[in-house]
Amino acid sequence: MMRPRIVIVGAGFAGYRTARTLARAARGRADITLLNPTDYFLYLPLLPQVAAGILEPRRVTVSLSGTLREVRPVLGEAEHVDLDARTVHYTNPEGDKGTLGYDRLVLAAGSVNKLLPIPGVAEHAHGFRGLPEALYLRDHLTRQVELASSGADAAERTARCTFVVVGAGYTGTEVAAQGQLFTDALIRDHPLRRGMRPRWLLLDVASRVLPELDERLSRTADRVLRERGVEVRMGTSVKEATRDGVLLTDGEFVDTRTLAWCVGVRPDPLAESLGLPMERGRLLVEPTLQVPGRPEVFACGDAAAVPDLERPGEYTPMTAQHAWRQGKVAGQNVAASLGEGGGRAGLRPYRHKDMGFVVDLGGVQAAANPLGVHLSGPAAGAVARGYHLAAMPGNRVRVAADWLLDAVLPRQDVQLGLVRSWSVPLDTASPELARVPGDHKRESAASGPGAATEEDVNAPDDADGTDDKNAYGKNADDRNEGNDVKDVKDVKDVNKATGGSGEKHPSPEDDSQSITSPTPEVGRHSGGESGSRVGQSSPEEGSQSIDSPTPEVGRHGSGPATARKDGTAGNEPVPNPVERGDARDAKGDQ
């Protein structure tokens, strides 16, 4: 007798908890497959601490294969679900197609950044939903302070030290709180930077910070932020984003090179593609988390509109707490539907009871109300960190060790430059994955600074770099600095200047260091101006070039670098961008 096949799409809070619960219930009597773009579960609540340099990136990731021994992880992104044939079609990270058959399906595809029809936001802002975005923000903040400290223009220095966060919910509040402490530390620890003053703005159209939480928690967060110098502007948002800054709804124009978009999330597009009844982009389900008319399909997490039995007529909000709890119920009900634990009669509805909330405000400050008891200051900070340690399914000792080290040692103020601005666009269906060269061939919309469009690809390079500007401001601060090959106008010139043949080199063993480079200590991102590397198509391609004049800076997939007047450098796409087949259509609940 064949064992039942269970496929779970997404390894976020809901998907991971479903897989863990099913593995314990099935005890080897079912084939459980977990489809996810990454090989880890991401603990999102601690992501602001990664951006602030408190935690190392791997601390907030939990290995799927290491913690779910009875579950088969499959790397890939779901593209299509055939409900009648009971199959899930996906694409793996190298562009290969695959199909998974199922007897039970759990959709836990999660959510992506919410976009609003505000001019310039998709091009000039970055979200905060995945590890690549957190790594980019950490590098970006460090880079802005470093460039400001070496700049001669006072207005430019001020703009680089101005940081705008839109959205005063959980994520936006914690990003502003942690980011302000981080930039202050970058300046405080360097005598030559003491005249610099970072300016942080937290914007929201709501009337108060953390509008979804208890008003006492909101007052605590508001007070802590204002005492630190953060400009909390409620009832104000962004009217337009430009290269030079943002125009606010109150008419003020703020010169800035940083716009963090934390206004909320929207369900993953995979849910809408099923053609089933929806509720504001979320898949309608019964209280048992089953899809009406499809008893073999379950949905939970941000992708599902789950009836709130504690508030009749409403649906549970899209939060990690609900996703985690729904995952447990989904796992139990899937097992019950297969005859484990009482059969179909054993299916139980999802109910919840709020036990309180915690908001980490950085340092020893936090706001919390466990079991309805309002706390603030160090006591709330201890509760918040204790809660996170208890909630994490792994890495607890490593996280605690990082917290201890951060308390006694200064943070490392270095930028690795591994994640570039163009690779983490705001408008993406996969925020947990950094965009790679070739993605723009399938995503026609320009999203995020440096994202290659047809106009960009066909545009000639500007030798002095005056036209290529970063979406955060006048200069591509997060692009290759000094990474220009003079007087190179097209691919033929690239080949001539670098000695390349212009032929494609698909070797997967392509190394990322340069033996002819004067600066071999730093890698170069693929797709740029490297002669024989132009048009490289290997899925495993490295980010450095053997003939790179500046391998100390990672090469972009967006094209060759051009120098700027202020010493930074931008990357214009080459006429023949690299061709790769990485799918970015659907994702896990992260």
PDB file of N, CA, C and O in Angstrom, residues 36-84:
ATOM      1  N   ASN A  36      10.003  24.977  -0.903  1.00  0.00           N
ATOM      2  CA  ASN A  36      10.343  26.319  -0.442  1.00  0.00           C
ATOM      3  C   ASN A  36      11.519  26.853  -1.255  1.00  0.00           C
ATOM      4  O   ASN A  36      12.400  26.088  -1.658  1.00  0.00           O
ATOM      5  N   PRO A  37      11.575  28.166  -1.515  1.00  0.00           N
ATOM      6  CA  PRO A  37      12.690  28.715  -2.292  1.00  0.00           C
ATOM      7  C   PRO A  37      14.033  28.612  -1.591  1.00  0.00           C
ATOM      8  O   PRO A  37      15.076  28.623  -2.243  1.00  0.00           O
ATOM      9  N   THR A  38      14.041  28.565  -0.265  1.00  0.00           N
ATOM     10  CA  THR A  38      15.290  28.479   0.493  1.00  0.00           C
ATOM     11  C   THR A  38      15.300  27.207   1.327  1.00  0.00           C
ATOM     12  O   THR A  38      14.256  26.569   1.526  1.00  0.00           O
ATOM     13  N   ASP A  39      16.476  26.856   1.828  1.00  0.00           N
ATOM     14  CA  ASP A  39      16.586  25.652   2.641  1.00  0.00           C
ATOM     15  C   ASP A  39      16.490  25.954   4.129  1.00  0.00           C
ATOM     16  O   ASP A  39      16.984  25.188   4.950  1.00  0.00           O
ATOM     17  N   TYR A  40      15.864  27.069   4.470  1.00  0.00           N
ATOM     18  CA  TYR A  40      15.746  27.435   5.876  1.00  0.00           C
ATOM     19  C   TYR A  40      14.407  28.079   6.180  1.00  0.00           C
ATOM     20  O   TYR A  40      13.716  28.576   5.295  1.00  0.00           O
ATOM     21  N   PHE A  41      14.063  28.035   7.455  1.00  0.00           N
ATOM     22  CA  PHE A  41      12.934  28.791   7.998  1.00  0.00           C
ATOM     23  C   PHE A  41      13.493  30.097   8.554  1.00  0.00           C
ATOM     24  O   PHE A  41      14.494  30.102   9.267  1.00  0.00           O
ATOM     25  N   LEU A  42      12.872  31.208   8.195  1.00  0.00           N
ATOM     26  CA  LEU A  42      13.348  32.522   8.626  1.00  0.00           C
ATOM     27  C   LEU A  42      12.509  33.031   9.793  1.00  0.00           C
ATOM     28  O   LEU A  42      11.289  33.160   9.676  1.00  0.00           O
ATOM     29  N   TYR A  43      13.186  33.339  10.900  1.00  0.00           N
ATOM     30  CA  TYR A  43      12.484  33.892  12.058  1.00  0.00           C
ATOM     31  C   TYR A  43      12.423  35.412  11.882  1.00  0.00           C
ATOM     32  O   TYR A  43      13.327  36.153  12.303  1.00  0.00           O
ATOM     33  N   LEU A  44      11.362  35.876  11.278  1.00  0.00           N
ATOM     34  CA  LEU A  44      11.217  37.276  10.880  1.00  0.00           C
ATOM     35  C   LEU A  44      11.293  38.294  12.011  1.00  0.00           C
ATOM     36  O   LEU A  44      11.838  39.384  11.819  1.00  0.00           O
ATOM     37  N   PRO A  45      10.745  38.028  13.205  1.00  0.00           N
ATOM     38  CA  PRO A  45      10.750  39.068  14.238  1.00  0.00           C
ATOM     39  C   PRO A  45      12.135  39.599  14.608  1.00  0.00           C
ATOM     40  O   PRO A  45      12.244  40.722  15.110  1.00  0.00           O
ATOM     41  N   LEU A  46      13.188  38.823  14.372  1.00  0.00           N
ATOM     42  CA  LEU A  46      14.532  39.272  14.722  1.00  0.00           C
ATOM     43  C   LEU A  46      15.279  39.870  13.541  1.00  0.00           C
ATOM     44  O   LEU A  46      16.462  40.212  13.666  1.00  0.00           O
ATOM     45  N   LEU A  47      14.611  40.030  12.419  1.00  0.00           N
ATOM     46  CA  LEU A  47      15.266  40.570  11.237  1.00  0.00           C
ATOM     47  C   LEU A  47      15.794  41.996  11.447  1.00  0.00           C
ATOM     48  O   LEU A  47      16.887  42.329  10.960  1.00  0.00           O
ATOM     49  N   PRO A  48      15.083  42.886  12.172  1.00  0.00           N
ATOM     50  CA  PRO A  48      15.645  44.219  12.432  1.00  0.00           C
ATOM     51  C   PRO A  48      16.985  44.168  13.162  1.00  0.00           C
ATOM     52  O   PRO A  48      17.828  45.049  12.980  1.00  0.00           O
ATOM     53  N   GLN A  49      17.200  43.143  13.976  1.00  0.00           N
ATOM     54  CA  GLN A  49      18.477  43.036  14.683  1.00  0.00           C
ATOM     55  C   GLN A  49      19.597  42.594  13.746  1.00  0.00           C
ATOM     56  O   GLN A  49      20.768  42.868  14.004  1.00  0.00           O
ATOM     57  N   VAL A  50      19.255  41.908  12.664  1.00  0.00           N
ATOM     58  CA  VAL A  50      20.249  41.591  11.640  1.00  0.00           C
ATOM     59  C   VAL A  50      20.653  42.867  10.920  1.00  0.00           C
ATOM     60  O   VAL A  50      21.839  43.131  10.687  1.00  0.00           O
ATOM     61  N   ALA A  51      19.673  43.698  10.563  1.00  0.00           N
ATOM     62  CA  ALA A  51      19.958  44.953   9.881  1.00  0.00           C
ATOM     63  C   ALA A  51      20.773  45.901  10.752  1.00  0.00           C
ATOM     64  O   ALA A  51      21.536  46.722  10.233  1.00  0.00           O
ATOM     65  N   ALA A  52      20.619  45.792  12.054  1.00  0.00           N
ATOM     66  CA  ALA A  52      21.340  46.680  12.980  1.00  0.00           C
ATOM     67  C   ALA A  52      22.678  46.116  13.423  1.00  0.00           C
ATOM     68  O   ALA A  52      23.366  46.733  14.248  1.00  0.00           O
ATOM     69  N   GLY A  53      23.056  44.963  12.901  1.00  0.00           N
ATOM     70  CA  GLY A  53      24.362  44.411  13.229  1.00  0.00           C
ATOM     71  C   GLY A  53      24.445  43.703  14.562  1.00  0.00           C
ATOM     72  O   GLY A  53      25.541  43.393  15.031  1.00  0.00           O
ATOM     73  N   ILE A  54      23.307  43.429  15.197  1.00  0.00           N
ATOM     74  CA  ILE A  54      23.318  42.733  16.484  1.00  0.00           C
ATOM     75  C   ILE A  54      23.481  41.239  16.279  1.00  0.00           C
ATOM     76  O   ILE A  54      24.275  40.575  16.950  1.00  0.00           O
ATOM     77  N   LEU A  55      22.711  40.688  15.354  1.00  0.00           N
ATOM     78  CA  LEU A  55      22.741  39.259  15.073  1.00  0.00           C
ATOM     79  C   LEU A  55      23.351  38.999  13.696  1.00  0.00           C
ATOM     80  O   LEU A  55      23.115  39.759  12.757  1.00  0.00           O
ATOM     81  N   GLU A  56      24.105  37.933  13.596  1.00  0.00           N
ATOM     82  CA  GLU A  56      24.599  37.498  12.306  1.00  0.00           C
ATOM     83  C   GLU A  56      23.443  36.860  11.525  1.00  0.00           C
ATOM     84  O   GLU A  56      22.533  36.270  12.126  1.00  0.00           O
ATOM     85  N   PRO A  57      23.446  36.961  10.205  1.00  0.00           N
ATOM     86  CA  PRO A  57      22.290  36.517   9.404  1.00  0.00           C
ATOM     87  C   PRO A  57      21.848  35.073   9.667  1.00  0.00           C
ATOM     88  O   PRO A  57      20.647  34.801   9.746  1.00  0.00           O
ATOM     89  N   ARG A  58      22.799  34.163   9.811  1.00  0.00           N
ATOM     90  CA  ARG A  58      22.406  32.761   9.978  1.00  0.00           C
ATOM     91  C   ARG A  58      21.746  32.494  11.323  1.00  0.00           C
ATOM     92  O   ARG A  58      21.149  31.430  11.521  1.00  0.00           O
ATOM     93  N   ARG A  59      21.860  33.425  12.242  1.00  0.00           N
ATOM     94  CA  ARG A  59      21.226  33.215  13.547  1.00  0.00           C
ATOM     95  C   ARG A  59      19.704  33.171  13.444  1.00  0.00           C
ATOM     96  O   ARG A  59      19.048  32.527  14.266  1.00  0.00           O
ATOM     97  N   VAL A  60      19.135  33.875  12.487  1.00  0.00           N
ATOM     98  CA  VAL A  60      17.675  33.933  12.365  1.00  0.00           C
ATOM     99  C   VAL A  60      17.158  32.939  11.334  1.00  0.00           C
ATOM    100  O   VAL A  60      15.991  32.975  10.955  1.00  0.00           O
ATOM    101  N   THR A  61      18.021  32.044  10.875  1.00  0.00           N
ATOM    102  CA  THR A  61      17.597  30.994   9.944  1.00  0.00           C
ATOM    103  C   THR A  61      17.715  29.645  10.626  1.00  0.00           C
ATOM    104  O   THR A  61      18.643  29.393  11.395  1.00  0.00           O
ATOM    105  N   VAL A  62      16.762  28.775  10.344  1.00  0.00           N
ATOM    106  CA  VAL A  62      16.745  27.433  10.927  1.00  0.00           C
ATOM    107  C   VAL A  62      16.724  26.429   9.785  1.00  0.00           C
ATOM    108  O   VAL A  62      15.827  26.468   8.932  1.00  0.00           O
ATOM    109  N   SER A  63      17.685  25.554   9.742  1.00  0.00           N
ATOM    110  CA  SER A  63      17.808  24.568   8.672  1.00  0.00           C
ATOM    111  C   SER A  63      16.591  23.658   8.610  1.00  0.00           C
ATOM    112  O   SER A  63      16.165  23.093   9.623  1.00  0.00           O
ATOM    113  N   LEU A  64      16.034  23.503   7.406  1.00  0.00           N
ATOM    114  CA  LEU A  64      14.886  22.603   7.231  1.00  0.00           C
ATOM    115  C   LEU A  64      15.317  21.146   7.350  1.00  0.00           C
ATOM    116  O   LEU A  64      14.679  20.364   8.058  1.00  0.00           O
ATOM    117  N   SER A  65      16.377  20.782   6.663  1.00  0.00           N
ATOM    118  CA  SER A  65      16.822  19.388   6.710  1.00  0.00           C
ATOM    119  C   SER A  65      17.378  19.020   8.079  1.00  0.00           C
ATOM    120  O   SER A  65      17.312  17.854   8.493  1.00  0.00           O
ATOM    121  N   GLY A  66      17.914  19.999   8.797  1.00  0.00           N
ATOM    122  CA  GLY A  66      18.491  19.715  10.100  1.00  0.00           C
ATOM    123  C   GLY A  66      17.474  19.569  11.209  1.00  0.00           C
ATOM    124  O   GLY A  66      17.742  18.905  12.223  1.00  0.00           O
ATOM    125  N   THR A  67      16.298  20.183  11.046  1.00  0.00           N
ATOM    126  CA  THR A  67      15.286  20.150  12.110  1.00  0.00           C
ATOM    127  C   THR A  67      14.033  19.358  11.736  1.00  0.00           C
ATOM    128  O   THR A  67      13.234  19.029  12.600  1.00  0.00           O
ATOM    129  N   LEU A  68      13.856  19.060  10.449  1.00  0.00           N
ATOM    130  CA  LEU A  68      12.692  18.286  10.001  1.00  0.00           C
ATOM    131  C   LEU A  68      13.209  17.019   9.332  1.00  0.00           C
ATOM    132  O   LEU A  68      13.175  16.876   8.097  1.00  0.00           O
ATOM    133  N   ARG A  69      13.706  16.102  10.119  1.00  0.00           N
ATOM    134  CA  ARG A  69      14.375  14.916   9.588  1.00  0.00           C
ATOM    135  C   ARG A  69      13.435  13.997   8.812  1.00  0.00           C
ATOM    136  O   ARG A  69      13.877  13.255   7.934  1.00  0.00           O
ATOM    137  N   GLU A  70      12.140  14.002   9.120  1.00  0.00           N
ATOM    138  CA  GLU A  70      11.187  13.124   8.450  1.00  0.00           C
ATOM    139  C   GLU A  70      10.487  13.813   7.279  1.00  0.00           C
ATOM    140  O   GLU A  70       9.538  13.274   6.720  1.00  0.00           O
ATOM    141  N   VAL A  71      10.959  14.992   6.928  1.00  0.00           N
ATOM    142  CA  VAL A  71      10.343  15.768   5.841  1.00  0.00           C
ATOM    143  C   VAL A  71      11.353  15.930   4.717  1.00  0.00           C
ATOM    144  O   VAL A  71      12.535  16.205   4.963  1.00  0.00           O
ATOM    145  N   ARG A  72      10.898  15.774   3.476  1.00  0.00           N
ATOM    146  CA  ARG A  72      11.780  15.941   2.309  1.00  0.00           C
ATOM    147  C   ARG A  72      11.689  17.376   1.807  1.00  0.00           C
ATOM    148  O   ARG A  72      10.669  17.774   1.248  1.00  0.00           O
ATOM    149  N   PRO A  73      12.730  18.172   1.997  1.00  0.00           N
ATOM    150  CA  PRO A  73      12.696  19.543   1.483  1.00  0.00           C
ATOM    151  C   PRO A  73      13.026  19.565  -0.010  1.00  0.00           C
ATOM    152  O   PRO A  73      13.949  18.876  -0.460  1.00  0.00           O
ATOM    153  N   VAL A  74      12.291  20.364  -0.753  1.00  0.00           N
ATOM    154  CA  VAL A  74      12.526  20.540  -2.186  1.00  0.00           C
ATOM    155  C   VAL A  74      12.719  22.028  -2.442  1.00  0.00           C
ATOM    156  O   VAL A  74      11.843  22.839  -2.120  1.00  0.00           O
ATOM    157  N   LEU A  75      13.874  22.386  -2.983  1.00  0.00           N
ATOM    158  CA  LEU A  75      14.150  23.788  -3.283  1.00  0.00           C
ATOM    159  C   LEU A  75      13.433  24.187  -4.569  1.00  0.00           C
ATOM    160  O   LEU A  75      13.642  23.586  -5.619  1.00  0.00           O
ATOM    161  N   GLY A  76      12.606  25.199  -4.478  1.00  0.00           N
ATOM    162  CA  GLY A  76      11.897  25.667  -5.662  1.00  0.00           C
ATOM    163  C   GLY A  76      10.771  26.600  -5.310  1.00  0.00           C
ATOM    164  O   GLY A  76      10.393  26.748  -4.134  1.00  0.00           O
ATOM    165  N   GLU A  77      10.227  27.239  -6.335  1.00  0.00           N
ATOM    166  CA  GLU A  77       9.103  28.157  -6.174  1.00  0.00           C
ATOM    167  C   GLU A  77       7.911  27.639  -6.959  1.00  0.00           C
ATOM    168  O   GLU A  77       8.019  27.331  -8.157  1.00  0.00           O
ATOM    169  N   ALA A  78       6.788  27.520  -6.291  1.00  0.00           N
ATOM    170  CA  ALA A  78       5.580  27.021  -6.942  1.00  0.00           C
ATOM    171  C   ALA A  78       5.113  28.011  -7.997  1.00  0.00           C
ATOM    172  O   ALA A  78       4.964  29.198  -7.722  1.00  0.00           O
ATOM    173  N   GLU A  79       4.886  27.516  -9.195  1.00  0.00           N
ATOM    174  CA  GLU A  79       4.413  28.359 -10.290  1.00  0.00           C
ATOM    175  C   GLU A  79       2.949  28.148 -10.578  1.00  0.00           C
ATOM    176  O   GLU A  79       2.237  29.085 -10.933  1.00  0.00           O
ATOM    177  N   HIS A  80       2.502  26.892 -10.432  1.00  0.00           N
ATOM    178  CA  HIS A  80       1.119  26.574 -10.785  1.00  0.00           C
ATOM    179  C   HIS A  80       0.662  25.350 -10.007  1.00  0.00           C
ATOM    180  O   HIS A  80       1.427  24.405  -9.812  1.00  0.00           O
ATOM    181  N   VAL A  81      -0.588  25.388  -9.576  1.00  0.00           N
ATOM    182  CA  VAL A  81      -1.191  24.249  -8.898  1.00  0.00           C
ATOM    183  C   VAL A  81      -2.371  23.766  -9.724  1.00  0.00           C
ATOM    184  O   VAL A  81      -3.309  24.521  -9.992  1.00  0.00           O
ATOM    185  N   ASP A  82      -2.316  22.503 -10.164  1.00  0.00           N
ATOM    186  CA  ASP A  82      -3.418  21.886 -10.906  1.00  0.00           C
ATOM    187  C   ASP A  82      -4.268  21.135  -9.899  1.00  0.00           C
ATOM    188  O   ASP A  82      -3.927  20.013  -9.486  1.00  0.00           O
ATOM    189  N   LEU A  83      -5.360  21.740  -9.493  1.00  0.00           N
ATOM    190  CA  LEU A  83      -6.196  21.160  -8.448  1.00  0.00           C
ATOM    191  C   LEU A  83      -6.868  19.876  -8.896  1.00  0.00           C
ATOM    192  O   LEU A  83      -7.084  18.967  -8.087  1.00  0.00           O
ATOM    193  N   ASP A  84      -7.231  19.790 -10.174  1.00  0.00           N
ATOM    194  CA  ASP A  84      -7.899  18.585 -10.673  1.00  0.00           C
ATOM    195  C   ASP A  84      -6.931  17.411 -10.794  1.00  0.00           C
ATOM    196  O   ASP A  84      -7.269  16.272 -10.460  1.00  0.00           O
TER     197      ASP A  84
END
